Amino acid sequence: MIRMRNGLILVCLPLLGAVRSEVGLTAREQAVEILYGDSSLDYGTRRQRVLVVGGLDGDTAAAQAVRDGFQWFEESREGAGGRKRMALAAIPLSNPDREKLAFPPSGDAYATNTTSHVLWRAIAVLAPDTVLLVGSDAGGLGTALAEKPARGFGAIQSHRLEASALREWLRTNRTGAGAPASRKEMQSRLARKPGEVARQLAEHYGHEFPQAVYIPAVALMARLRMGALSDVEQIVSPLVDGGKDSLEKATSSHLSGHLVFAELARRTGNPRYLERVRAAADMGFTASGEMKESMPLHNEMSDSVFMGGPILAAAGRLTGESRYFDMCVRHMRFMRKLDLRPDGLYRHSPLDEAAWGRGNAFPALGMALTLGDLPRNHEGHAEMLAAFRAHMAALLPFQEPTGMWRQIVDVPGSYRELSATCMIAFSMLRGIKNGWLDKGKYKAAVDRAWEAVKLRVAADGVLLDVCTSTGKQKSRRDYLDRVAIFDRDPRGGAMAMMLAVEMAGLE
């Protein structure tokens, strides 16, 4: 639902009645539950947005009082008056492990001080006008929210009260008019149009190309669509004019890194760019010209659907040589057989069944880009299109209420991960634009994801919750413990800029 308020475009998540979700997982993998009431995810509502937090010390009695109070507020006739004034959300049992809390939390999220990081970052993004702390204020959450807010997010005021006083507070309290700094910051982020977000990100990302690998390549490809052709050509020139070998010590990431040369070849017709595309794509063939079993360097990881497939399809389109398309389909089949699970999601590698977020976003992005270059009359096109549609259909139900996809897609409470959300949303949007996906089924998901991304992308390029570089891991726990970056990050910045440019329709 889109509406205007005070000149701002605000996209509100439509919620009918209460919605249950999870803000995170504890170190013992217990889900920290959150209850969203009507309009509690609407940053533009005229009602005051109140978050009730209970059980900071693990007190289950306080948690039950919060659940009861929330249900009473949302459903009872007596709570109707409060519902006119307030939009309520609740985290009933915020510390089920009874972990020692400290705010602001230190250490790497979410592997250390897990519950503290979960609560701190979730509250920052939700940006309630008021936080009610029911029972204990373990770890000094209330003071920290007001005096040491999370980086780039505004201060949030809080009140502490006993469990027995919650219902009366909800019945009678008027929390004041106007939005605090925290909500104003979120409104400012949401009001940005895609082109503005892309320009802000371009101030910080897409200005170097020390190696022909995918992270800087994606950022440069986004800048190309923003009209920075001459600048991008200058940046990549050392890897084109013979000064540096673009495939020196090649990894899988180098294959996809050569996609920027494909974009430049399309725009300029410069044969030197095509030479670089061929050099990468030809790694799929033996010295005698026969197709290999798959593109090399895949290391068994689902990432290679993106790393190896699109560069082959791009080479085929640029050269008109069908062997590249044939090898592309062969590689895609190989990777799907290796990593596709029976439920339609991808394991990251055969080492573990975990459906890592970016381990699914890479196949989504890889197939979306490949389909753009693979001819419709190629014998593998229908197969690849069906595979893409099946994967998108498998991912769609796992988008959580705020619009994000999680670090492990199908594990409720695993953290909401920015780069995977950007990549999946981009893939769905590209699918809609090309008629591969039903707009009526997927457009709302893309819009929700875009709003969630904007909330986590600051004007200065600082990003919230980007999973750090991740090779194949041996267990689900290993994926859950990967560092969630809260800072500028080239990978997250590139993917966010890619999505912003696609949302803006820039070319």
PDB file of C-alpha atoms in Angstrom, residues 30 39 72 84 116 153 157 175 177 189 198 215 231 257 281 412 457 485:
ATOM      1  CA  GLN A  30      15.744 -20.306  20.334  1.00  0.00           C
ATOM      2  CA  SER A  39       0.053  -0.553  11.467  1.00  0.00           C
ATOM      3  CA  TRP A  72      -6.137  -7.737  24.871  1.00  0.00           C
ATOM      4  CA  LYS A  84      -6.982   4.585  17.841  1.00  0.00           C
ATOM      5  CA  SER A 116      21.964  -8.354  22.722  1.00  0.00           C
ATOM      6  CA  PHE A 153      19.539   5.428  13.682  1.00  0.00           C
ATOM      7  CA  GLN A 157      12.761   6.864  24.422  1.00  0.00           C
ATOM      8  CA  THR A 175       2.596   9.040  24.415  1.00  0.00           C
ATOM      9  CA  ALA A 177       2.522  13.939  19.383  1.00  0.00           C
ATOM     10  CA  ARG A 189      15.075   6.616   4.107  1.00  0.00           C
ATOM     11  CA  ALA A 198      21.570   4.529  -6.407  1.00  0.00           C
ATOM     12  CA  ILE A 215      31.893  -7.593  -6.181  1.00  0.00           C
ATOM     13  CA  ASP A 231      34.707   6.593 -15.810  1.00  0.00           C
ATOM     14  CA  GLY A 257      33.819 -10.479 -12.601  1.00  0.00           C
ATOM     15  CA  ALA A 281      34.036 -18.198 -21.073  1.00  0.00           C
ATOM     16  CA  PRO A 412      12.796 -18.799  11.311  1.00  0.00           C
ATOM     17  CA  VAL A 457      20.804   1.426   3.571  1.00  0.00           C
ATOM     18  CA  ILE A 485      28.299  -6.474   8.936  1.00  0.00           C
TER      19      ILE A 485
END
